[in-house]
Amino acid sequence: MSDRKSEKVTLEDLLQLKRAERPPAEFWTRFEQELRAKQLAAIVEKRPWWQGLSRTWVRFSLPVGAAAALAFVLVQEHSFAPQTARQSQPVAGPAVAAVSAAPADSLRPAVAAIRPATTLPAVAVTMDHPTATTPAVPAPAVSQPPAALVSWASTASPQELSIANYLNATGGVDPTRFLPPTPAKAETGAANDAPADPLALTARDQKLARYLPRTDDTASVETASAAQVHERISRRLSEDLLYASVHRIGLNGDRVTVKF
Amino acid sequence: MSVLSKVLTKPLVASPERRQEADADSVIVQRVQAGEVAAFDQLIRRYRERVYGLIYHMTSNREDAADLTQDVFIKAFQSIHRFAGQASFFTWLYRIAVNSSLTHLRRNRLRTFFSFDQLAAEGKAAEVLDRLTDAGGADRETFAKELQEKLNEALQKLSIKHRTVVTLFEIDGLSHEEIAEIMHCSVGTVRSRLHYAKQLLQSELQDYIRP
């Protein structure tokens, strides 16, 4: 190379040579044709779905997020509202509402006085039609309430009346199920007619009860069984370990072998 | 305010020609944004050689450079409604070109084929060649080809970022500030990358370079 090299140049001069590398003129004709074709293809080509999705997400993320948060708060508020608040809602008929609001002593005679004519039919109406709270609307042909209900209503406290009325309004269950057992039934011990816990009757309460910590006896029974299982497993594991340790060590002639 | 932050926040001082060019570009861009799609052809014709040159010097492959240049113009066309005019159209287009080249080079790091354009020995290039060879020598063309290959090999030995800086500064003639804006880095970073890249190139091309 030294024979033909007359003079050395700088790096900048050498890099100037790179500028001189140019495509031929016909290259640009082909370039334009290909570019046109690509432009048309880009117009016709369907964009991937995620591009549109991301653009839509950017546009609607804030309002959707706000709406979701609001909905979540409303649902939480509705689902976990205190039970007493719902009990105090005026869902009962006028007679029962008056009874539940008034002091027990002063109302007992009043209830007894109007019981055959007004109170009991009103209770019965609200059981079948929870929203029919207006006294002006004539009640449809209602069958007479059962005798057990009539007798229980005469002795029930205002709180009991209120709870029974609430459960009827929300669950639409048979009112006689809440009545205390008659002496005959209590003696026979019929399981079907046993008085049910009013708080555990509605399906909603049952669902909610799943998320509450258990404090009843079933929890202790389960804990005991879990402890038994744990003990059994640990015993089994210790036996396995012992068995494995025995089999890992062996004597082979004058050597002791240990398997890992 | 420290000296460094003064340097970093210093506004770009564009040359009058570049400013004039930028004004003309913004008018065309506004026409395209208003729906006059055909006006984009003017921008293509104005910048295609420079964009192609940039990509070609970075990839050292003319087929790849042609494809990437077309892609750059299509991307620019598709996104022109998002061009807000904060930078000049030229800077914006160069940024797309640099990013496309970087993506291409990273994807094809292991696959490198060189295919060179012809060295047009005229003007400054002819002068350099004359100084390196006998002006009337018969082997001048062979030497030019050999030198071209050596140059491209040396450039390809640089890292992608160093190669980009050398290409933009030494070959395309952009200022440090413009390169910093295109590459999203500080002017100091551009300077240090350029210095390091030149050192490497000098050691690679020492047979041809005056010490």
PDB file of N, CA, C and O in Angstrom, chain A residues 1 3-24 27-32 34-36 38-39 42-43 47, chain B residues 41 44 48-49 52 56-57 69-71 74 78 117-120 122 125 131-133 139 143 146-148 151-152 155 170-171 198 206-210:
ATOM      1  N   MET A   1       0.826  -1.205   0.000  1.00  0.00           N
ATOM      2  CA  MET A   1       0.000   0.000   0.000  1.00  0.00           C
ATOM      3  C   MET A   1       0.863   1.258   0.000  1.00  0.00           C
ATOM      4  O   MET A   1       0.516   2.267  -0.570  1.00  0.00           O
ATOM      5  N   ASP A   3       3.489   1.904  -1.602  1.00  0.00           N
ATOM      6  CA  ASP A   3       4.003   2.354  -2.889  1.00  0.00           C
ATOM      7  C   ASP A   3       3.056   3.330  -3.583  1.00  0.00           C
ATOM      8  O   ASP A   3       3.467   4.210  -4.320  1.00  0.00           O
ATOM      9  N   ARG A   4       1.721   3.126  -3.351  1.00  0.00           N
ATOM     10  CA  ARG A   4       0.791   4.005  -4.049  1.00  0.00           C
ATOM     11  C   ARG A   4       0.327   5.175  -3.169  1.00  0.00           C
ATOM     12  O   ARG A   4      -0.368   6.050  -3.637  1.00  0.00           O
ATOM     13  N   LYS A   5       0.642   5.116  -1.896  1.00  0.00           N
ATOM     14  CA  LYS A   5       0.161   6.153  -0.990  1.00  0.00           C
ATOM     15  C   LYS A   5       1.138   7.333  -0.994  1.00  0.00           C
ATOM     16  O   LYS A   5       2.295   7.207  -0.600  1.00  0.00           O
ATOM     17  N   SER A   6       0.701   8.419  -1.465  1.00  0.00           N
ATOM     18  CA  SER A   6       1.592   9.569  -1.543  1.00  0.00           C
ATOM     19  C   SER A   6       1.516  10.401  -0.273  1.00  0.00           C
ATOM     20  O   SER A   6       2.505  10.952   0.168  1.00  0.00           O
ATOM     21  N   GLU A   7       0.326  10.463   0.338  1.00  0.00           N
ATOM     22  CA  GLU A   7       0.148  11.372   1.467  1.00  0.00           C
ATOM     23  C   GLU A   7      -0.984  10.854   2.344  1.00  0.00           C
ATOM     24  O   GLU A   7      -2.010  10.388   1.830  1.00  0.00           O
ATOM     25  N   LYS A   8      -0.836  10.924   3.627  1.00  0.00           N
ATOM     26  CA  LYS A   8      -1.918  10.485   4.524  1.00  0.00           C
ATOM     27  C   LYS A   8      -2.897  11.629   4.734  1.00  0.00           C
ATOM     28  O   LYS A   8      -2.559  12.793   4.548  1.00  0.00           O
ATOM     29  N   VAL A   9      -4.118  11.263   5.150  1.00  0.00           N
ATOM     30  CA  VAL A   9      -5.173  12.271   5.354  1.00  0.00           C
ATOM     31  C   VAL A   9      -5.690  12.180   6.774  1.00  0.00           C
ATOM     32  O   VAL A   9      -5.321  11.274   7.523  1.00  0.00           O
ATOM     33  N   THR A  10      -6.572  13.086   7.136  1.00  0.00           N
ATOM     34  CA  THR A  10      -7.160  13.046   8.488  1.00  0.00           C
ATOM     35  C   THR A  10      -8.380  12.126   8.489  1.00  0.00           C
ATOM     36  O   THR A  10      -8.905  11.755   7.427  1.00  0.00           O
ATOM     37  N   LEU A  11      -8.815  11.816   9.703  1.00  0.00           N
ATOM     38  CA  LEU A  11     -10.012  10.969   9.842  1.00  0.00           C
ATOM     39  C   LEU A  11     -11.235  11.667   9.250  1.00  0.00           C
ATOM     40  O   LEU A  11     -12.072  11.025   8.600  1.00  0.00           O
ATOM     41  N   GLU A  12     -11.316  12.958   9.446  1.00  0.00           N
ATOM     42  CA  GLU A  12     -12.453  13.723   8.919  1.00  0.00           C
ATOM     43  C   GLU A  12     -12.487  13.639   7.394  1.00  0.00           C
ATOM     44  O   GLU A  12     -13.552  13.515   6.790  1.00  0.00           O
ATOM     45  N   ASP A  13     -11.294  13.679   6.794  1.00  0.00           N
ATOM     46  CA  ASP A  13     -11.234  13.567   5.331  1.00  0.00           C
ATOM     47  C   ASP A  13     -11.742  12.196   4.881  1.00  0.00           C
ATOM     48  O   ASP A  13     -12.471  12.077   3.886  1.00  0.00           O
ATOM     49  N   LEU A  14     -11.338  11.197   5.622  1.00  0.00           N
ATOM     50  CA  LEU A  14     -11.783   9.844   5.251  1.00  0.00           C
ATOM     51  C   LEU A  14     -13.306   9.714   5.382  1.00  0.00           C
ATOM     52  O   LEU A  14     -13.950   9.089   4.541  1.00  0.00           O
ATOM     53  N   LEU A  15     -13.811  10.300   6.451  1.00  0.00           N
ATOM     54  CA  LEU A  15     -15.272  10.208   6.643  1.00  0.00           C
ATOM     55  C   LEU A  15     -16.019  11.017   5.580  1.00  0.00           C
ATOM     56  O   LEU A  15     -17.193  10.732   5.299  1.00  0.00           O
ATOM     57  N   GLN A  16     -15.318  12.003   4.982  1.00  0.00           N
ATOM     58  CA  GLN A  16     -15.939  12.743   3.880  1.00  0.00           C
ATOM     59  C   GLN A  16     -16.210  11.814   2.693  1.00  0.00           C
ATOM     60  O   GLN A  16     -17.140  12.029   1.917  1.00  0.00           O
ATOM     61  N   LEU A  17     -15.377  10.800   2.599  1.00  0.00           N
ATOM     62  CA  LEU A  17     -15.572   9.845   1.498  1.00  0.00           C
ATOM     63  C   LEU A  17     -16.915   9.134   1.598  1.00  0.00           C
ATOM     64  O   LEU A  17     -17.499   8.745   0.590  1.00  0.00           O
ATOM     65  N   LYS A  18     -17.361   8.974   2.835  1.00  0.00           N
ATOM     66  CA  LYS A  18     -18.649   8.279   3.031  1.00  0.00           C
ATOM     67  C   LYS A  18     -19.796   9.075   2.400  1.00  0.00           C
ATOM     68  O   LYS A  18     -20.794   8.480   1.971  1.00  0.00           O
ATOM     69  N   ARG A  19     -19.648  10.376   2.387  1.00  0.00           N
ATOM     70  CA  ARG A  19     -20.708  11.195   1.785  1.00  0.00           C
ATOM     71  C   ARG A  19     -20.823  10.936   0.282  1.00  0.00           C
ATOM     72  O   ARG A  19     -21.868  11.178  -0.311  1.00  0.00           O
ATOM     73  N   ALA A  20     -19.718  10.490  -0.266  1.00  0.00           N
ATOM     74  CA  ALA A  20     -19.700  10.296  -1.720  1.00  0.00           C
ATOM     75  C   ALA A  20     -20.357   8.979  -2.136  1.00  0.00           C
ATOM     76  O   ALA A  20     -20.534   8.721  -3.323  1.00  0.00           O
ATOM     77  N   GLU A  21     -20.702   8.171  -1.143  1.00  0.00           N
ATOM     78  CA  GLU A  21     -21.380   6.907  -1.494  1.00  0.00           C
ATOM     79  C   GLU A  21     -22.844   7.210  -1.755  1.00  0.00           C
ATOM     80  O   GLU A  21     -23.596   7.536  -0.837  1.00  0.00           O
ATOM     81  N   ARG A  22     -23.225   7.132  -2.991  1.00  0.00           N
ATOM     82  CA  ARG A  22     -24.612   7.474  -3.340  1.00  0.00           C
ATOM     83  C   ARG A  22     -25.202   6.397  -4.239  1.00  0.00           C
ATOM     84  O   ARG A  22     -24.479   5.817  -5.060  1.00  0.00           O
ATOM     85  N   PRO A  23     -26.476   6.188  -4.132  1.00  0.00           N
ATOM     86  CA  PRO A  23     -27.099   5.217  -5.045  1.00  0.00           C
ATOM     87  C   PRO A  23     -27.232   5.800  -6.447  1.00  0.00           C
ATOM     88  O   PRO A  23     -27.258   7.023  -6.597  1.00  0.00           O
ATOM     89  N   PRO A  24     -27.350   4.961  -7.453  1.00  0.00           N
ATOM     90  CA  PRO A  24     -27.523   5.476  -8.824  1.00  0.00           C
ATOM     91  C   PRO A  24     -28.883   6.159  -8.991  1.00  0.00           C
ATOM     92  O   PRO A  24     -29.789   5.982  -8.168  1.00  0.00           O
ATOM     93  N   PHE A  27     -32.195   4.263  -8.942  1.00  0.00           N
ATOM     94  CA  PHE A  27     -32.599   3.761  -7.630  1.00  0.00           C
ATOM     95  C   PHE A  27     -33.804   4.535  -7.115  1.00  0.00           C
ATOM     96  O   PHE A  27     -34.746   3.949  -6.560  1.00  0.00           O
ATOM     97  N   TRP A  28     -33.844   5.856  -7.345  1.00  0.00           N
ATOM     98  CA  TRP A  28     -34.907   6.679  -6.776  1.00  0.00           C
ATOM     99  C   TRP A  28     -36.241   6.461  -7.479  1.00  0.00           C
ATOM    100  O   TRP A  28     -37.294   6.601  -6.863  1.00  0.00           O
ATOM    101  N   THR A  29     -36.169   6.085  -8.764  1.00  0.00           N
ATOM    102  CA  THR A  29     -37.422   5.763  -9.477  1.00  0.00           C
ATOM    103  C   THR A  29     -38.077   4.539  -8.840  1.00  0.00           C
ATOM    104  O   THR A  29     -39.283   4.539  -8.538  1.00  0.00           O
ATOM    105  N   ARG A  30     -37.238   3.530  -8.645  1.00  0.00           N
ATOM    106  CA  ARG A  30     -37.768   2.311  -8.024  1.00  0.00           C
ATOM    107  C   ARG A  30     -38.220   2.589  -6.595  1.00  0.00           C
ATOM    108  O   ARG A  30     -39.234   2.060  -6.131  1.00  0.00           O
ATOM    109  N   PHE A  31     -37.464   3.425  -5.915  1.00  0.00           N
ATOM    110  CA  PHE A  31     -37.786   3.780  -4.520  1.00  0.00           C
ATOM    111  C   PHE A  31     -39.184   4.398  -4.436  1.00  0.00           C
ATOM    112  O   PHE A  31     -39.999   4.030  -3.587  1.00  0.00           O
ATOM    113  N   GLU A  32     -39.464   5.316  -5.369  1.00  0.00           N
ATOM    114  CA  GLU A  32     -40.786   5.990  -5.332  1.00  0.00           C
ATOM    115  C   GLU A  32     -41.917   5.014  -5.609  1.00  0.00           C
ATOM    116  O   GLU A  32     -42.971   5.089  -4.971  1.00  0.00           O
ATOM    117  N   GLU A  34     -41.948   1.796  -5.049  1.00  0.00           N
ATOM    118  CA  GLU A  34     -42.132   0.919  -3.875  1.00  0.00           C
ATOM    119  C   GLU A  34     -42.797   1.667  -2.716  1.00  0.00           C
ATOM    120  O   GLU A  34     -43.626   1.108  -1.992  1.00  0.00           O
ATOM    121  N   LEU A  35     -42.418   2.929  -2.574  1.00  0.00           N
ATOM    122  CA  LEU A  35     -43.006   3.726  -1.500  1.00  0.00           C
ATOM    123  C   LEU A  35     -44.510   3.913  -1.719  1.00  0.00           C
ATOM    124  O   LEU A  35     -45.308   3.810  -0.781  1.00  0.00           O
ATOM    125  N   ARG A  36     -44.880   4.159  -2.972  1.00  0.00           N
ATOM    126  CA  ARG A  36     -46.323   4.291  -3.291  1.00  0.00           C
ATOM    127  C   ARG A  36     -47.067   3.017  -2.909  1.00  0.00           C
ATOM    128  O   ARG A  36     -48.129   3.059  -2.295  1.00  0.00           O
ATOM    129  N   LYS A  38     -46.221   0.761  -0.811  1.00  0.00           N
ATOM    130  CA  LYS A  38     -46.272   0.577   0.648  1.00  0.00           C
ATOM    131  C   LYS A  38     -47.280   1.517   1.289  1.00  0.00           C
ATOM    132  O   LYS A  38     -47.951   1.153   2.257  1.00  0.00           O
ATOM    133  N   GLN A  39     -47.355   2.717   0.748  1.00  0.00           N
ATOM    134  CA  GLN A  39     -48.336   3.676   1.293  1.00  0.00           C
ATOM    135  C   GLN A  39     -49.751   3.155   1.105  1.00  0.00           C
ATOM    136  O   GLN A  39     -50.576   3.205   2.027  1.00  0.00           O
ATOM    137  N   ALA A  42     -50.376   0.358   3.382  1.00  0.00           N
ATOM    138  CA  ALA A  42     -50.568   0.826   4.774  1.00  0.00           C
ATOM    139  C   ALA A  42     -51.970   1.367   4.979  1.00  0.00           C
ATOM    140  O   ALA A  42     -52.539   1.247   6.071  1.00  0.00           O
ATOM    141  N   ILE A  43     -52.532   1.973   3.925  1.00  0.00           N
ATOM    142  CA  ILE A  43     -53.899   2.491   4.046  1.00  0.00           C
ATOM    143  C   ILE A  43     -54.894   1.337   4.119  1.00  0.00           C
ATOM    144  O   ILE A  43     -55.814   1.322   4.934  1.00  0.00           O
ATOM    145  N   ARG A  47     -55.236  -2.393  10.904  1.00  0.00           N
ATOM    146  CA  ARG A  47     -54.342  -2.278  12.062  1.00  0.00           C
ATOM    147  C   ARG A  47     -54.632  -3.373  13.076  1.00  0.00           C
ATOM    148  O   ARG A  47     -55.774  -3.819  13.172  1.00  0.00           O
TER     149      ARG A  47
ATOM    150  N   ASP B  41     -45.576  14.493  -0.736  1.00  0.00           N
ATOM    151  CA  ASP B  41     -44.559  14.129  -1.732  1.00  0.00           C
ATOM    152  C   ASP B  41     -43.396  15.111  -1.733  1.00  0.00           C
ATOM    153  O   ASP B  41     -42.248  14.725  -1.973  1.00  0.00           O
ATOM    154  N   ILE B  44     -41.131  14.187   0.960  1.00  0.00           N
ATOM    155  CA  ILE B  44     -40.379  12.965   0.621  1.00  0.00           C
ATOM    156  C   ILE B  44     -39.205  13.330  -0.285  1.00  0.00           C
ATOM    157  O   ILE B  44     -38.060  12.920  -0.053  1.00  0.00           O
ATOM    158  N   ARG B  48     -35.575  12.522   1.199  1.00  0.00           N
ATOM    159  CA  ARG B  48     -35.346  11.086   0.991  1.00  0.00           C
ATOM    160  C   ARG B  48     -33.852  10.755   0.941  1.00  0.00           C
ATOM    161  O   ARG B  48     -33.421   9.736   1.469  1.00  0.00           O
ATOM    162  N   GLU B  49     -33.063  11.614   0.278  1.00  0.00           N
ATOM    163  CA  GLU B  49     -31.643  11.281   0.155  1.00  0.00           C
ATOM    164  C   GLU B  49     -30.925  11.372   1.500  1.00  0.00           C
ATOM    165  O   GLU B  49     -30.060  10.534   1.805  1.00  0.00           O
ATOM    166  N   TYR B  52     -32.110   8.427   3.608  1.00  0.00           N
ATOM    167  CA  TYR B  52     -31.487   7.206   3.100  1.00  0.00           C
ATOM    168  C   TYR B  52     -30.008   7.166   3.477  1.00  0.00           C
ATOM    169  O   TYR B  52     -29.493   6.129   3.913  1.00  0.00           O
ATOM    170  N   TYR B  56     -28.301   4.334   5.570  1.00  0.00           N
ATOM    171  CA  TYR B  56     -27.275   3.550   4.863  1.00  0.00           C
ATOM    172  C   TYR B  56     -25.958   3.556   5.626  1.00  0.00           C
ATOM    173  O   TYR B  56     -25.306   2.518   5.783  1.00  0.00           O
ATOM    174  N   HIS B  57     -25.553   4.702   6.131  1.00  0.00           N
ATOM    175  CA  HIS B  57     -24.282   4.770   6.858  1.00  0.00           C
ATOM    176  C   HIS B  57     -24.358   4.016   8.176  1.00  0.00           C
ATOM    177  O   HIS B  57     -23.342   3.551   8.684  1.00  0.00           O
ATOM    178  N   THR B  69     -35.911   3.338   4.764  1.00  0.00           N
ATOM    179  CA  THR B  69     -36.263   4.716   4.386  1.00  0.00           C
ATOM    180  C   THR B  69     -37.742   4.800   4.008  1.00  0.00           C
ATOM    181  O   THR B  69     -38.448   5.742   4.414  1.00  0.00           O
ATOM    182  N   GLN B  70     -38.190   3.817   3.255  1.00  0.00           N
ATOM    183  CA  GLN B  70     -39.618   3.794   2.903  1.00  0.00           C
ATOM    184  C   GLN B  70     -40.486   3.680   4.162  1.00  0.00           C
ATOM    185  O   GLN B  70     -41.496   4.382   4.295  1.00  0.00           O
ATOM    186  N   ASP B  71     -40.059   2.827   5.051  1.00  0.00           N
ATOM    187  CA  ASP B  71     -40.834   2.666   6.296  1.00  0.00           C
ATOM    188  C   ASP B  71     -40.876   3.960   7.102  1.00  0.00           C
ATOM    189  O   ASP B  71     -41.896   4.291   7.706  1.00  0.00           O
ATOM    190  N   ILE B  74     -43.395   6.251   5.610  1.00  0.00           N
ATOM    191  CA  ILE B  74     -44.764   5.784   5.872  1.00  0.00           C
ATOM    192  C   ILE B  74     -45.159   6.060   7.320  1.00  0.00           C
ATOM    193  O   ILE B  74     -46.269   6.530   7.605  1.00  0.00           O
ATOM    194  N   GLN B  78     -48.169   8.433   8.512  1.00  0.00           N
ATOM    195  CA  GLN B  78     -49.251   7.951   9.383  1.00  0.00           C
ATOM    196  C   GLN B  78     -49.363   8.758  10.677  1.00  0.00           C
ATOM    197  O   GLN B  78     -50.436   8.863  11.251  1.00  0.00           O
ATOM    198  N   ASP B 117     -23.063   1.229  -1.786  1.00  0.00           N
ATOM    199  CA  ASP B 117     -23.325   2.050  -2.970  1.00  0.00           C
ATOM    200  C   ASP B 117     -21.978   2.421  -3.587  1.00  0.00           C
ATOM    201  O   ASP B 117     -20.939   2.343  -2.924  1.00  0.00           O
ATOM    202  N   GLN B 118     -22.083   2.866  -4.823  1.00  0.00           N
ATOM    203  CA  GLN B 118     -20.841   3.231  -5.518  1.00  0.00           C
ATOM    204  C   GLN B 118     -20.268   4.531  -4.929  1.00  0.00           C
ATOM    205  O   GLN B 118     -21.029   5.446  -4.598  1.00  0.00           O
ATOM    206  N   LEU B 119     -18.948   4.537  -4.829  1.00  0.00           N
ATOM    207  CA  LEU B 119     -18.278   5.746  -4.333  1.00  0.00           C
ATOM    208  C   LEU B 119     -18.107   6.711  -5.509  1.00  0.00           C
ATOM    209  O   LEU B 119     -17.342   6.431  -6.444  1.00  0.00           O
ATOM    210  N   ALA B 120     -18.837   7.779  -5.480  1.00  0.00           N
ATOM    211  CA  ALA B 120     -18.754   8.752  -6.565  1.00  0.00           C
ATOM    212  C   ALA B 120     -17.551   9.656  -6.315  1.00  0.00           C
ATOM    213  O   ALA B 120     -17.603  10.550  -5.456  1.00  0.00           O
ATOM    214  N   GLU B 122     -15.892  12.391  -6.745  1.00  0.00           N
ATOM    215  CA  GLU B 122     -15.971  13.760  -7.265  1.00  0.00           C
ATOM    216  C   GLU B 122     -15.931  14.731  -6.090  1.00  0.00           C
ATOM    217  O   GLU B 122     -16.265  14.354  -4.949  1.00  0.00           O
ATOM    218  N   ALA B 125     -14.328  14.089  -2.205  1.00  0.00           N
ATOM    219  CA  ALA B 125     -13.922  12.686  -2.178  1.00  0.00           C
ATOM    220  C   ALA B 125     -12.786  12.448  -3.176  1.00  0.00           C
ATOM    221  O   ALA B 125     -11.816  11.728  -2.858  1.00  0.00           O
ATOM    222  N   ARG B 131      -5.068  12.463  -2.878  1.00  0.00           N
ATOM    223  CA  ARG B 131      -3.993  12.586  -1.909  1.00  0.00           C
ATOM    224  C   ARG B 131      -3.515  11.217  -1.430  1.00  0.00           C
ATOM    225  O   ARG B 131      -2.400  11.066  -0.949  1.00  0.00           O
ATOM    226  N   LEU B 132      -4.377  10.242  -1.509  1.00  0.00           N
ATOM    227  CA  LEU B 132      -4.004   8.903  -1.037  1.00  0.00           C
ATOM    228  C   LEU B 132      -3.380   8.042  -2.130  1.00  0.00           C
ATOM    229  O   LEU B 132      -2.686   7.075  -1.838  1.00  0.00           O
ATOM    230  N   THR B 133      -3.666   8.365  -3.377  1.00  0.00           N
ATOM    231  CA  THR B 133      -3.147   7.540  -4.484  1.00  0.00           C
ATOM    232  C   THR B 133      -2.492   8.453  -5.512  1.00  0.00           C
ATOM    233  O   THR B 133      -2.621   9.672  -5.465  1.00  0.00           O
ATOM    234  N   ASP B 139      -4.652   1.735 -10.576  1.00  0.00           N
ATOM    235  CA  ASP B 139      -5.288   0.993  -9.477  1.00  0.00           C
ATOM    236  C   ASP B 139      -6.078   1.915  -8.533  1.00  0.00           C
ATOM    237  O   ASP B 139      -6.395   1.529  -7.418  1.00  0.00           O
ATOM    238  N   PHE B 143      -8.222   0.792  -5.207  1.00  0.00           N
ATOM    239  CA  PHE B 143      -7.884   1.346  -3.897  1.00  0.00           C
ATOM    240  C   PHE B 143      -9.102   2.019  -3.260  1.00  0.00           C
ATOM    241  O   PHE B 143      -9.328   1.880  -2.050  1.00  0.00           O
ATOM    242  N   GLU B 146     -11.272  -0.596  -1.811  1.00  0.00           N
ATOM    243  CA  GLU B 146     -10.659  -1.156  -0.597  1.00  0.00           C
ATOM    244  C   GLU B 146     -10.829  -0.197   0.588  1.00  0.00           C
ATOM    245  O   GLU B 146     -11.178  -0.614   1.695  1.00  0.00           O
ATOM    246  N   LEU B 147     -10.627   1.056   0.297  1.00  0.00           N
ATOM    247  CA  LEU B 147     -10.763   2.067   1.348  1.00  0.00           C
ATOM    248  C   LEU B 147     -12.210   2.156   1.839  1.00  0.00           C
ATOM    249  O   LEU B 147     -12.478   2.271   3.049  1.00  0.00           O
ATOM    250  N   GLN B 148     -13.125   2.056   0.898  1.00  0.00           N
ATOM    251  CA  GLN B 148     -14.566   2.099   1.251  1.00  0.00           C
ATOM    252  C   GLN B 148     -14.919   0.942   2.180  1.00  0.00           C
ATOM    253  O   GLN B 148     -15.616   1.125   3.189  1.00  0.00           O
ATOM    254  N   LEU B 151     -13.418   1.521   5.622  1.00  0.00           N
ATOM    255  CA  LEU B 151     -14.177   2.551   6.347  1.00  0.00           C
ATOM    256  C   LEU B 151     -15.457   1.976   6.936  1.00  0.00           C
ATOM    257  O   LEU B 151     -15.790   2.202   8.110  1.00  0.00           O
ATOM    258  N   ASN B 152     -16.174   1.245   6.117  1.00  0.00           N
ATOM    259  CA  ASN B 152     -17.445   0.668   6.587  1.00  0.00           C
ATOM    260  C   ASN B 152     -17.212  -0.361   7.674  1.00  0.00           C
ATOM    261  O   ASN B 152     -17.983  -0.439   8.639  1.00  0.00           O
ATOM    262  N   LEU B 155     -16.552   1.480  10.847  1.00  0.00           N
ATOM    263  CA  LEU B 155     -17.793   2.050  11.399  1.00  0.00           C
ATOM    264  C   LEU B 155     -18.657   0.978  12.042  1.00  0.00           C
ATOM    265  O   LEU B 155     -19.283   1.196  13.086  1.00  0.00           O
ATOM    266  N   GLU B 170     -20.338  13.722  11.560  1.00  0.00           N
ATOM    267  CA  GLU B 170     -19.285  13.802  10.542  1.00  0.00           C
ATOM    268  C   GLU B 170     -19.816  13.656   9.121  1.00  0.00           C
ATOM    269  O   GLU B 170     -19.285  14.264   8.210  1.00  0.00           O
ATOM    270  N   ILE B 171     -20.822  12.841   8.949  1.00  0.00           N
ATOM    271  CA  ILE B 171     -21.276  12.594   7.576  1.00  0.00           C
ATOM    272  C   ILE B 171     -22.470  13.485   7.217  1.00  0.00           C
ATOM    273  O   ILE B 171     -22.498  14.098   6.155  1.00  0.00           O
ATOM    274  N   LYS B 198     -14.248   8.545  17.632  1.00  0.00           N
ATOM    275  CA  LYS B 198     -13.143   8.963  16.753  1.00  0.00           C
ATOM    276  C   LYS B 198     -11.844   8.274  17.137  1.00  0.00           C
ATOM    277  O   LYS B 198     -11.042   7.919  16.276  1.00  0.00           O
ATOM    278  N   GLN B 206      -5.551   3.560  11.012  1.00  0.00           N
ATOM    279  CA  GLN B 206      -4.277   4.273  11.192  1.00  0.00           C
ATOM    280  C   GLN B 206      -3.367   4.202   9.966  1.00  0.00           C
ATOM    281  O   GLN B 206      -2.507   5.056   9.787  1.00  0.00           O
ATOM    282  N   ASP B 207      -3.587   3.213   9.112  1.00  0.00           N
ATOM    283  CA  ASP B 207      -2.758   3.105   7.910  1.00  0.00           C
ATOM    284  C   ASP B 207      -2.978   4.273   6.955  1.00  0.00           C
ATOM    285  O   ASP B 207      -2.121   4.585   6.136  1.00  0.00           O
ATOM    286  N   TYR B 208      -4.134   4.857   7.045  1.00  0.00           N
ATOM    287  CA  TYR B 208      -4.488   5.908   6.087  1.00  0.00           C
ATOM    288  C   TYR B 208      -4.432   7.302   6.709  1.00  0.00           C
ATOM    289  O   TYR B 208      -4.563   8.298   6.006  1.00  0.00           O
ATOM    290  N   ILE B 209      -4.284   7.339   7.998  1.00  0.00           N
ATOM    291  CA  ILE B 209      -4.462   8.617   8.691  1.00  0.00           C
ATOM    292  C   ILE B 209      -3.119   9.217   9.093  1.00  0.00           C
ATOM    293  O   ILE B 209      -2.236   8.500   9.596  1.00  0.00           O
ATOM    294  N   ARG B 210      -3.043  10.519   8.912  1.00  0.00           N
ATOM    295  CA  ARG B 210      -1.848  11.247   9.333  1.00  0.00           C
ATOM    296  C   ARG B 210      -1.828  11.309  10.866  1.00  0.00           C
ATOM    297  O   ARG B 210      -2.847  11.667  11.473  1.00  0.00           O
TER     298      ARG B 210
END
